[in-house]
CSV table of C-alpha atoms in Angstrom, one decimal:
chain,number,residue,atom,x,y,z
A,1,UNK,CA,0.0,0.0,0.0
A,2,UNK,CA,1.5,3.4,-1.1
A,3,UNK,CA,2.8,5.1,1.7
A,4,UNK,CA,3.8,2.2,3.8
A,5,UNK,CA,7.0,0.2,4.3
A,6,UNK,CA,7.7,-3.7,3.5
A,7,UNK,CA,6.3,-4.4,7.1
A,8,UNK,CA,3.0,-2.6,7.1
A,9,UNK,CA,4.1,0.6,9.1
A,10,UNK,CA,4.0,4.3,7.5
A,11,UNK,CA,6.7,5.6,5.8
A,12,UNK,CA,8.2,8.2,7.9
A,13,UNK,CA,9.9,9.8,5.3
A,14,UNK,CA,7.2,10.1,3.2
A,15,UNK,CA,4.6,11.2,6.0
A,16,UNK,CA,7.8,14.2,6.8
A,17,UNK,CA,7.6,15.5,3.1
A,18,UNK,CA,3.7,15.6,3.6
A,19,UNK,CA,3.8,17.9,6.5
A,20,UNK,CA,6.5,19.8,4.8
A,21,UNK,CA,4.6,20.6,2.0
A,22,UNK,CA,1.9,21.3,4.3
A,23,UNK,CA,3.7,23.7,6.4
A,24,UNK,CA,5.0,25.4,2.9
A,25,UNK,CA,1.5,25.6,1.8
A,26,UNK,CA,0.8,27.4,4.7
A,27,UNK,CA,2.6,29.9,5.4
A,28,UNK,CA,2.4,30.8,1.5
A,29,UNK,CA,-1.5,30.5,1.6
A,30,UNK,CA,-2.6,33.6,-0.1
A,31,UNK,CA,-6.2,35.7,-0.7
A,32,UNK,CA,-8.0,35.0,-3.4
A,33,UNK,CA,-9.6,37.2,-6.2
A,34,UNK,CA,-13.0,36.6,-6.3
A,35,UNK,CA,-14.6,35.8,-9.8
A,36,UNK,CA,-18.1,34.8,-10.6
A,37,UNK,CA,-18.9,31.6,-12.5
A,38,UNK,CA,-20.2,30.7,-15.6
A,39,UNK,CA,-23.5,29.4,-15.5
A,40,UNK,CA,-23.7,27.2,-18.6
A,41,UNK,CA,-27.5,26.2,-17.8
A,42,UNK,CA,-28.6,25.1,-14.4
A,43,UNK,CA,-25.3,25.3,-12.4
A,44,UNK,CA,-26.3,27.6,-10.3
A,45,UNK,CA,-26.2,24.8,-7.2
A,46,UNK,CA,-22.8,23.7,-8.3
A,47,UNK,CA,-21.7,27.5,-8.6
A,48,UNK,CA,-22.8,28.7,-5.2
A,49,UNK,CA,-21.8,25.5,-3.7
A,50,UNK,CA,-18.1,26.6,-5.0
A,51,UNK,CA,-18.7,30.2,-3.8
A,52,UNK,CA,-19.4,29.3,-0.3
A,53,UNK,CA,-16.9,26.6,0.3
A,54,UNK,CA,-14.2,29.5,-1.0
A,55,UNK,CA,-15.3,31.1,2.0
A,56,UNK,CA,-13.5,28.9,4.7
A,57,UNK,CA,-9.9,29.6,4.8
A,58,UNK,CA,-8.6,26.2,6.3
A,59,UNK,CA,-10.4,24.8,3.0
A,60,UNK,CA,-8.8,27.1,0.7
A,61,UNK,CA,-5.3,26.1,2.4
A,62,UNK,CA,-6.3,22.7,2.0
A,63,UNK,CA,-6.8,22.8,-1.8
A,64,UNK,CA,-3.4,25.6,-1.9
A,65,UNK,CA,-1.9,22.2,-0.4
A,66,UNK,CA,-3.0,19.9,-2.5
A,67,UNK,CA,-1.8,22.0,-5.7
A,68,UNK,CA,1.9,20.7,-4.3
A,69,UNK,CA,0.9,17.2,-4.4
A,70,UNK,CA,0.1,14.9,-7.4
A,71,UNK,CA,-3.5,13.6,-7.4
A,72,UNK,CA,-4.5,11.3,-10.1
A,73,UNK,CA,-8.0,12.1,-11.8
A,74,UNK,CA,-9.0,8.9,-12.1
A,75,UNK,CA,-8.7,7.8,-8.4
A,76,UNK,CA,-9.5,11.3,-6.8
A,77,UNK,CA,-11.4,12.8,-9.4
A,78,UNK,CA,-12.9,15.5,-6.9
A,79,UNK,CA,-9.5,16.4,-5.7
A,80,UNK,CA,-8.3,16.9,-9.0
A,81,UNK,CA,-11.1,18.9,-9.9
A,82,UNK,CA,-10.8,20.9,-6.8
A,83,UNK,CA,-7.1,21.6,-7.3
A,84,UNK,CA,-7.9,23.1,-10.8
A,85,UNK,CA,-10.5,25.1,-10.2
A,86,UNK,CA,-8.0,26.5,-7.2
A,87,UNK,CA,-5.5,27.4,-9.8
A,88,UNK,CA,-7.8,29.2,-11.9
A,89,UNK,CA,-7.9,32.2,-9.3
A,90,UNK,CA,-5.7,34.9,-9.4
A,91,UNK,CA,-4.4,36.8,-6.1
A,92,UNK,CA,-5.6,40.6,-5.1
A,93,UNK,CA,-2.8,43.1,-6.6
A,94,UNK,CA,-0.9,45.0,-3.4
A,95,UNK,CA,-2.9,48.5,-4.1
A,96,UNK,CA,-6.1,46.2,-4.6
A,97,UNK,CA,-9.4,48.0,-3.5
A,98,UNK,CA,-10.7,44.8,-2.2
A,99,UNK,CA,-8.3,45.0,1.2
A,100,UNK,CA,-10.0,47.8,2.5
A,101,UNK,CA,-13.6,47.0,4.4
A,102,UNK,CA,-15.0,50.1,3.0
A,103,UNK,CA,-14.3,49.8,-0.7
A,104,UNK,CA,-16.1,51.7,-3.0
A,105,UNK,CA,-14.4,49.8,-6.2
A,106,UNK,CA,-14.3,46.5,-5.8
A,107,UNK,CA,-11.1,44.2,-7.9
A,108,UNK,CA,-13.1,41.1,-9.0
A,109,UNK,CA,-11.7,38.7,-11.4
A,110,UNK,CA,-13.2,37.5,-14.4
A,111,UNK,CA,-16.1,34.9,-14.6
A,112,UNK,CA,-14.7,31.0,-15.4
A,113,UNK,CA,-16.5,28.1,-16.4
A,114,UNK,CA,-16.4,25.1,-13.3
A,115,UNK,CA,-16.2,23.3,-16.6
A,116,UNK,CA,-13.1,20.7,-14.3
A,117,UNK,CA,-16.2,19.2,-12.5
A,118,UNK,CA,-17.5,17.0,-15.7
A,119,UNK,CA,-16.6,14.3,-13.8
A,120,UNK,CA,-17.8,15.1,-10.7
A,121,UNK,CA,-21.5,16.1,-11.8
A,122,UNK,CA,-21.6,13.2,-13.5
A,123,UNK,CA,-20.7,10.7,-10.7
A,124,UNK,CA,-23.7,13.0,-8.6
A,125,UNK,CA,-26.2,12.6,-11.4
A,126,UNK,CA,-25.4,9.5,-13.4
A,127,UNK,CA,-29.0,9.7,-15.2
A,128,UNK,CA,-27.9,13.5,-16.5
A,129,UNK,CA,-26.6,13.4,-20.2
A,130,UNK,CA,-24.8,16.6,-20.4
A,131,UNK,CA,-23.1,17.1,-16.9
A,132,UNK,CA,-22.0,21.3,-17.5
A,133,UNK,CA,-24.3,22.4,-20.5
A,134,UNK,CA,-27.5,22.3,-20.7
A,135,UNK,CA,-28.7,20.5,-17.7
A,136,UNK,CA,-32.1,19.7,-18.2
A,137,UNK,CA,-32.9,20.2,-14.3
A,138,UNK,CA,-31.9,21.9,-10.8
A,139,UNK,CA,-30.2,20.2,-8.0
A,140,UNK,CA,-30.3,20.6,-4.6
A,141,UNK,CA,-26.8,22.3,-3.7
A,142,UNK,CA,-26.9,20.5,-0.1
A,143,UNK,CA,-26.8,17.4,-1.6
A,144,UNK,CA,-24.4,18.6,-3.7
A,145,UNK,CA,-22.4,19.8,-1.0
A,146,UNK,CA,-22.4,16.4,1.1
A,147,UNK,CA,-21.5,14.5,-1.9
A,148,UNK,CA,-18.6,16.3,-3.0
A,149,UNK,CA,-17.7,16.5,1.0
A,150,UNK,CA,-17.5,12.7,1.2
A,151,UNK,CA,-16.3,12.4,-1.9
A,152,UNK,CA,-13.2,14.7,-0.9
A,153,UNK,CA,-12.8,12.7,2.5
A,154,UNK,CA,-12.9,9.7,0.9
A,155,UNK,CA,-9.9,10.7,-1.7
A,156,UNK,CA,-8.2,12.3,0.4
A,157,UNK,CA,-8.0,8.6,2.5
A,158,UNK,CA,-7.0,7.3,-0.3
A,159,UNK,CA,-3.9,9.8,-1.2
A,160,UNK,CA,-2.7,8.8,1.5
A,161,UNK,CA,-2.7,5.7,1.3
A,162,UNK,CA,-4.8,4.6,3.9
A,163,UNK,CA,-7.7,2.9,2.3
A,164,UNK,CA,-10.8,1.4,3.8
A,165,UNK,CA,-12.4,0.1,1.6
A,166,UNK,CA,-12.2,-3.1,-1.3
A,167,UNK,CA,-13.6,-3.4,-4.6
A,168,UNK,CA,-14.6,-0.2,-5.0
A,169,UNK,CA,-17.3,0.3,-2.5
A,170,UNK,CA,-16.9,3.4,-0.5
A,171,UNK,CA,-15.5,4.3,2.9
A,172,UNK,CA,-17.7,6.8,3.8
A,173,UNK,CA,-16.7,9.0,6.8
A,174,UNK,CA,-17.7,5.9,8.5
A,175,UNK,CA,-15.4,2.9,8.6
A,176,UNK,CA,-16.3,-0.7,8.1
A,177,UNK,CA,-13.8,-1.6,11.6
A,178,UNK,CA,-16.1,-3.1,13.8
A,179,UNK,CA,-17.7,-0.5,16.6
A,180,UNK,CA,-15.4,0.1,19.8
A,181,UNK,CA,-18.0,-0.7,22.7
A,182,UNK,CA,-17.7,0.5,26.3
A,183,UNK,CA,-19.0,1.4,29.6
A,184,UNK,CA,-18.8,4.8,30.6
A,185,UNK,CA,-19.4,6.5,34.2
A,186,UNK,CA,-21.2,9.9,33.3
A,187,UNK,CA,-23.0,12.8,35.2
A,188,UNK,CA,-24.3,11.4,39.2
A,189,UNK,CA,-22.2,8.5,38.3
A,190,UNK,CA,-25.5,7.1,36.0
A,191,UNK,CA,-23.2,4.5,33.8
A,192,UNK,CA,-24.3,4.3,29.9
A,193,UNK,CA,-22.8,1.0,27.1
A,194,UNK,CA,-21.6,3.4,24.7
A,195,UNK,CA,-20.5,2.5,21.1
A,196,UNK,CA,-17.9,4.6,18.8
A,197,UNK,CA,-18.2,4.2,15.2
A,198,UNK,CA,-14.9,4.1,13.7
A,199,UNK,CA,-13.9,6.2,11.2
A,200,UNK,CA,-10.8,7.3,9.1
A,201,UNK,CA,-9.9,10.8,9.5
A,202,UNK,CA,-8.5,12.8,6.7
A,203,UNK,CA,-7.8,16.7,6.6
A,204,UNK,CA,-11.4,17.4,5.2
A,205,UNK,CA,-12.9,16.1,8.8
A,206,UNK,CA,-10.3,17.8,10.6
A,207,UNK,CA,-12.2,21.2,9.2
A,208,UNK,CA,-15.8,20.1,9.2
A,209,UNK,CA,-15.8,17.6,11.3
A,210,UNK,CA,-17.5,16.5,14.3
A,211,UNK,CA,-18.9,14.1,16.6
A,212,UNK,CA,-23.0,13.6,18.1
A,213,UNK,CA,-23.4,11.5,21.0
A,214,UNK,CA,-27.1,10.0,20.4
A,215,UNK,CA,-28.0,8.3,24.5
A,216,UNK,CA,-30.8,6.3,24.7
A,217,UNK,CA,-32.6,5.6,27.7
A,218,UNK,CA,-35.2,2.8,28.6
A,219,UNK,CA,-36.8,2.2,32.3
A,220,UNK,CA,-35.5,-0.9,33.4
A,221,UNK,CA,-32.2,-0.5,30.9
A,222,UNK,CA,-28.8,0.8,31.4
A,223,UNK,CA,-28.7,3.7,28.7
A,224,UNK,CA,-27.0,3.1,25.3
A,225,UNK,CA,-25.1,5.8,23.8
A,226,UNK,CA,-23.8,5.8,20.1
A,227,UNK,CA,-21.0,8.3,19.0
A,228,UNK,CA,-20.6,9.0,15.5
A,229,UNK,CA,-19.5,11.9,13.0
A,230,UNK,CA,-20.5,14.7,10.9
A,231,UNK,CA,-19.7,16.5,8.1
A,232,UNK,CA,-23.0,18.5,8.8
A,233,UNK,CA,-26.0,19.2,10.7
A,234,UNK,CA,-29.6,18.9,9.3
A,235,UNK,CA,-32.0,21.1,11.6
A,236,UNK,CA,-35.9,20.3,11.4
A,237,UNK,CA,-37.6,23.8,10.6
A,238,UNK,CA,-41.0,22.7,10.5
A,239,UNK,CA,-41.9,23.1,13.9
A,240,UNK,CA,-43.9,26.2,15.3
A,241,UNK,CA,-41.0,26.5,18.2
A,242,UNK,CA,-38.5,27.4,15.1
A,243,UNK,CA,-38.6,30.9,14.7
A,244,UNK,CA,-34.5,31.2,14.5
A,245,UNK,CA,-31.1,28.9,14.1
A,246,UNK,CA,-31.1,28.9,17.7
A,247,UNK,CA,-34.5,27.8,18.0
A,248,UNK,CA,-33.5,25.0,15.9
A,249,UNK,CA,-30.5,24.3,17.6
A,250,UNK,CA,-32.3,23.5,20.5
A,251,UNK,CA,-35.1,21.2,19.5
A,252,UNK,CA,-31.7,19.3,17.6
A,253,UNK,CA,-30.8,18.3,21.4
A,254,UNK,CA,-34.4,18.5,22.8
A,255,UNK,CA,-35.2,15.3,24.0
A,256,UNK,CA,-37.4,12.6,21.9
A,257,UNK,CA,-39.4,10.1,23.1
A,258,UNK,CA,-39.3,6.9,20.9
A,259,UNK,CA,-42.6,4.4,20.9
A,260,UNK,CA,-42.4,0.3,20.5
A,261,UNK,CA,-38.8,0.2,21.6
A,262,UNK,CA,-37.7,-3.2,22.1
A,263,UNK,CA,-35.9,-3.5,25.0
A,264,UNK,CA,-35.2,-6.2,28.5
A,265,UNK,CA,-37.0,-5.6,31.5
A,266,UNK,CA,-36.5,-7.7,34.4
A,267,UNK,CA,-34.5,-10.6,32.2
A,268,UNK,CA,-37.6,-10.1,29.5
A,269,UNK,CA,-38.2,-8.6,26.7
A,270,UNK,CA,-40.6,-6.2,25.6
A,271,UNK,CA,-41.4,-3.1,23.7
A,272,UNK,CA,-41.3,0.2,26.5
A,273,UNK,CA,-41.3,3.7,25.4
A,274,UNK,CA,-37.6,5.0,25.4
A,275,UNK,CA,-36.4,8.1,25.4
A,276,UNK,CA,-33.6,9.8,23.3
A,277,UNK,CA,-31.5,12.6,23.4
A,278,UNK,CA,-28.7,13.9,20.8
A,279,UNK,CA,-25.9,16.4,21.7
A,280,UNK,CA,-22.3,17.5,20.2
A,281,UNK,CA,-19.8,15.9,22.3
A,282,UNK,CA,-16.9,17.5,19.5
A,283,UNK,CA,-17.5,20.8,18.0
A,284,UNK,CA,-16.5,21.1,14.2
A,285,UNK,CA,-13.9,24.0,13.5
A,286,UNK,CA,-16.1,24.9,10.1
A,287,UNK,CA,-19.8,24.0,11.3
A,288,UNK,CA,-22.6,23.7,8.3
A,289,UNK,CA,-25.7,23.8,9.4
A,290,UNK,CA,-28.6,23.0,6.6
A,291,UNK,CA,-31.9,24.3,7.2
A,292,UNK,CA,-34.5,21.2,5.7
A,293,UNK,CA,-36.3,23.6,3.5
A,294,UNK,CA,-36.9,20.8,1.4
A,295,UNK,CA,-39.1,17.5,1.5
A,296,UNK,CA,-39.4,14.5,-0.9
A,297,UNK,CA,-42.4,12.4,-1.2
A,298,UNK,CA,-44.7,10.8,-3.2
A,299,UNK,CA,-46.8,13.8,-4.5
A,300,UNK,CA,-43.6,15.0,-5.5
A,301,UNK,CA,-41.4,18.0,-4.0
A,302,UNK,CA,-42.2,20.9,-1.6
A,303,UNK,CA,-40.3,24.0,-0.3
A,304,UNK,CA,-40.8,25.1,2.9
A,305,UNK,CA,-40.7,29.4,2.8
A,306,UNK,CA,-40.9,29.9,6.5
A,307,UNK,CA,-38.6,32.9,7.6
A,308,UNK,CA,-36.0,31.6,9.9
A,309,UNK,CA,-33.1,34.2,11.4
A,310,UNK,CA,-29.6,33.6,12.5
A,311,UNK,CA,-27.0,36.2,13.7
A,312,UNK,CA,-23.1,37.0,12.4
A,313,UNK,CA,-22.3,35.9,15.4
A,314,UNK,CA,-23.5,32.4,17.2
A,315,UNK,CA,-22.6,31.3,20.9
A,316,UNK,CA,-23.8,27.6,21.2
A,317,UNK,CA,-25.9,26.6,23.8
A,318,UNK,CA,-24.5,24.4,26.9
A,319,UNK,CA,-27.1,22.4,26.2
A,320,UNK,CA,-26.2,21.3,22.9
A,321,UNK,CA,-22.7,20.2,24.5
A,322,UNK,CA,-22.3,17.0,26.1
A,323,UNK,CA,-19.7,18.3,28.2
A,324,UNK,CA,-21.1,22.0,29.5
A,325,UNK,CA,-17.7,23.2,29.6
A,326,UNK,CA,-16.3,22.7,26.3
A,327,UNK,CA,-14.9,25.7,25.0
A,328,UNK,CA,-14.7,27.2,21.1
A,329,UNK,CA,-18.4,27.5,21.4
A,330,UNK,CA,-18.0,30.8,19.7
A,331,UNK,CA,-18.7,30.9,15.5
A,332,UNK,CA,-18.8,34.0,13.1
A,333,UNK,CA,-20.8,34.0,9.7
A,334,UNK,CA,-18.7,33.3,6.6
A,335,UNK,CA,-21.3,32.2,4.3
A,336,UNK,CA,-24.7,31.3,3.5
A,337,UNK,CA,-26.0,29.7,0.3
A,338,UNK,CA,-29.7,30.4,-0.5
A,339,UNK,CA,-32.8,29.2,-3.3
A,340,UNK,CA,-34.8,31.2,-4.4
A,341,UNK,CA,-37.9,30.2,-5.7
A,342,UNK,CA,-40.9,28.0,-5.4
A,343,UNK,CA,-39.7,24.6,-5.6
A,344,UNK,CA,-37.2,23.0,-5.5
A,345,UNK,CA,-36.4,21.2,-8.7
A,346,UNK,CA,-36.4,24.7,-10.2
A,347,UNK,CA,-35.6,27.8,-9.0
A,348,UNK,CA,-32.5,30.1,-8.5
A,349,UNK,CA,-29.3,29.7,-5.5
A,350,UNK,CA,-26.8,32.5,-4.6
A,351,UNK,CA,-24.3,32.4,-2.2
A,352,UNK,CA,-23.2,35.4,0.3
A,353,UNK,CA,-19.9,35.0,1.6
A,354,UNK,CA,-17.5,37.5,3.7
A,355,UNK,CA,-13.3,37.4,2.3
A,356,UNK,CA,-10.8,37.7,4.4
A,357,UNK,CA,-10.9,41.7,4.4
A,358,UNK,CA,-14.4,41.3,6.4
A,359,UNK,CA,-16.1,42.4,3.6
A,360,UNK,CA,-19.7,40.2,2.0
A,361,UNK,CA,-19.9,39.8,-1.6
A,362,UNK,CA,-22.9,38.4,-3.3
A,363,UNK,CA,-22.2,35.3,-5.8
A,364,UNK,CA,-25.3,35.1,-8.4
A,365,UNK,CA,-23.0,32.8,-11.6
A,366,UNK,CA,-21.1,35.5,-13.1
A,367,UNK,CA,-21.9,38.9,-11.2
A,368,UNK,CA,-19.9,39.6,-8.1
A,369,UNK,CA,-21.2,42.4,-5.5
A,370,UNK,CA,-20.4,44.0,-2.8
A,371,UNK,CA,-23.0,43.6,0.2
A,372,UNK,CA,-24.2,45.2,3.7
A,373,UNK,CA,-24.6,42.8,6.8
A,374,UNK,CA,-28.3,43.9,6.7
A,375,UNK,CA,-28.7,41.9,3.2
A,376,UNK,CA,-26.8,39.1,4.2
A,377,UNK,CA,-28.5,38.5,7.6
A,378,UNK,CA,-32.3,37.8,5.6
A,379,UNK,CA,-34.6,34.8,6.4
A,380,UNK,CA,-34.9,33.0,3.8
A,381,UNK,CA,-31.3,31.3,3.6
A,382,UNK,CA,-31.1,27.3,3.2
A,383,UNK,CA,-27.6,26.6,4.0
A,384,UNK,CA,-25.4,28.5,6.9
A,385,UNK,CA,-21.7,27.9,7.7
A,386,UNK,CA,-19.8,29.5,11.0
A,387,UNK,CA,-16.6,29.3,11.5
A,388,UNK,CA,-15.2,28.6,15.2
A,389,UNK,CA,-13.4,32.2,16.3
């Protein structure tokens, strides 16, 4: 396996040039000069997908890494893709307008084609014929997103050499290693059989990533608690409660009571009514947070329009935490991505995201603008992403 000496173990030297390059890429990351994208006919999910992601900085050094290292396009075709759409964008000049918050003329670069993601739109929509132009539908860019997420993890797993999976099937964030199963001593010293999914990390997780402990409890039962990761979080919406991403937050860990559980009581078994709680016992240092706008049945599609708002700034209840105490609760706004329109098979996205310099810009394919916090902070947006401050 590449990456590995004759006995199994990693190859030192090569994991040393890795982290070299790494370091390198570093301290030479650089700003990038925003451009719009060319929307060659229904891109706009993949476009504003692209737009939002750019907003992260320990992504864009991930990808100003991964320029230094040699990916193959047929193994890591999202990588590759990545890595030339990276190379595409130029740098601000030193006099550039764009470093100062309160620019008046704005440097933008000029609009490019994602036409490097061929591949990639075609492994996310098989049953499409013409992947860049002329698709003859919308997507939904969160699905996007967590495809081209895993996608990434999973490449990035496999450039370094580290491969869990055989004949092709994929890794997933989650591992096929059997699940590490304990007993833990919590809170009151109330005990709890807890099982860890296993899972490969790679340098995509270590920016998005996180971990939900799920516990549930059932009278008679010693409480089982599952740990497992995320890429992202999907918040429920629908509910009256939800007025903002806090709100939302909150019914996330609220606790839910789960009828015909099967569980043992008194050496029998039976089915009790159990209840369930879910809270973040790691916090993600990017943390994407999808609001379920959307829903999928059989009378077709549906949007839901309900005005939901969320701040620049979000502190994360203690309640969400698993351990009360865990600091880096803190996140600031860097992007949002948004649909406009009535359903969602159709319609419009943008993305609003804030460069380095503090200032918002407004991605819509091609045209860049400059935007006010008051624009940015609406109701109506489907995907948010905070960085930890």
């Amino acid at each position: 396996m590449e990456g590995m000496d004759e006995n199994g173990k990693a190859d030192s030297s090569l994991v040393c040039t890795v982290q070299a390059d790494s370091q390198k890429a570093a301290t030479t990351s650089k700003d990038l000069l925003p451009r719009g994208l060319i929307n060659s006919g229904n891109l706009c999910f993949l476009n504003a997908t692209l737009q939002a992601l750019l907003s992260c900085s320990p992504f864009v050094q991930l990808l100003q890494q991964l320029r230094h290292r040699t990916i193959p396009k047929v193994g890591c075709p999202t990588l590759a893709s990545f890595a030339e759409f990276l190379s595409d964008f130029d740098v601000p000049s030193s006099n550039s307008n764009v470093k100062k918050k309160d620019t008046t003329v704005l440097e933008i670069g000029r609009p490019s084609s994602p036409a490097m993601f061929e591949a990639v739109l075609k492994s996310f929509t098989p049953d499409v014929p013409n992947s860049i132009s002329g698709r003859p539908r919308q997507e939904d860019a969160q699905e996007f997103l967590s495809f081209i997420m895993d996608q990434m993890h999973d490449e990035l797993i496999k450039l370094k050499g580290q491969c869990s999976s055989s004949n092709g099937v994929r890794s997933s964030l989650v591992s096929s290693v059997e699940d590490d199963e304990w007993e833990t001593v919590g809170p009151k010293n109330k005990s709890a059989v807890t099982r860890t999914q296993s899972f490969l990390p790679s340098e995509l997780s270590d920016i998005f990533g996180g971990q939900l402990k799920s516990v549930v409890k059932a009278r008679g039962n010693k409480a089982s608690a599952t740990v497992q990761p995320f890429l992202l979080l999907h918040l429920e919406i629908h509910p009256e409660v939800v007025h903002t991403i806090e709100d939302a937050l909150h019914l996330f860990s609220a606790p839910e009571y789960l009828e015909g559980y099967r569980a043992s009581t008194d050496g029998k078994a039976g089915v009790v009514t159990a209840r369930k709680s879910v809270k973040i016992q790691t916090l993600s240092k990017i943390m994407i947070l999808h609001l379920m706008r959307f829903s999928y049945g059989s009378q077709g599609s549906t949007k839901l329009h309900k005005p939901v708002r969320f701040p620049l700034e979000l502190v994360l209840g203690r309640e969400l935490l698993v351990s009360p105490s865990t600091e880096g609760r803190k996140y600031e706004l860097v992007a949002t991505i948004t649909h406009h329109g009535r359903e969602p098979s159709k319609g419009h996205y943008t993305a609003d995201a804030r460069y380095p310099n503090g200032q918002w810009l407004r991605f819509d394919d091609a045209s860049v603008t400059a935007i006010g916090t008051s624009k940015v902070l609406h109701d109506q947006a489907y995907v948010l992403i905070y960085k930890q401050t």
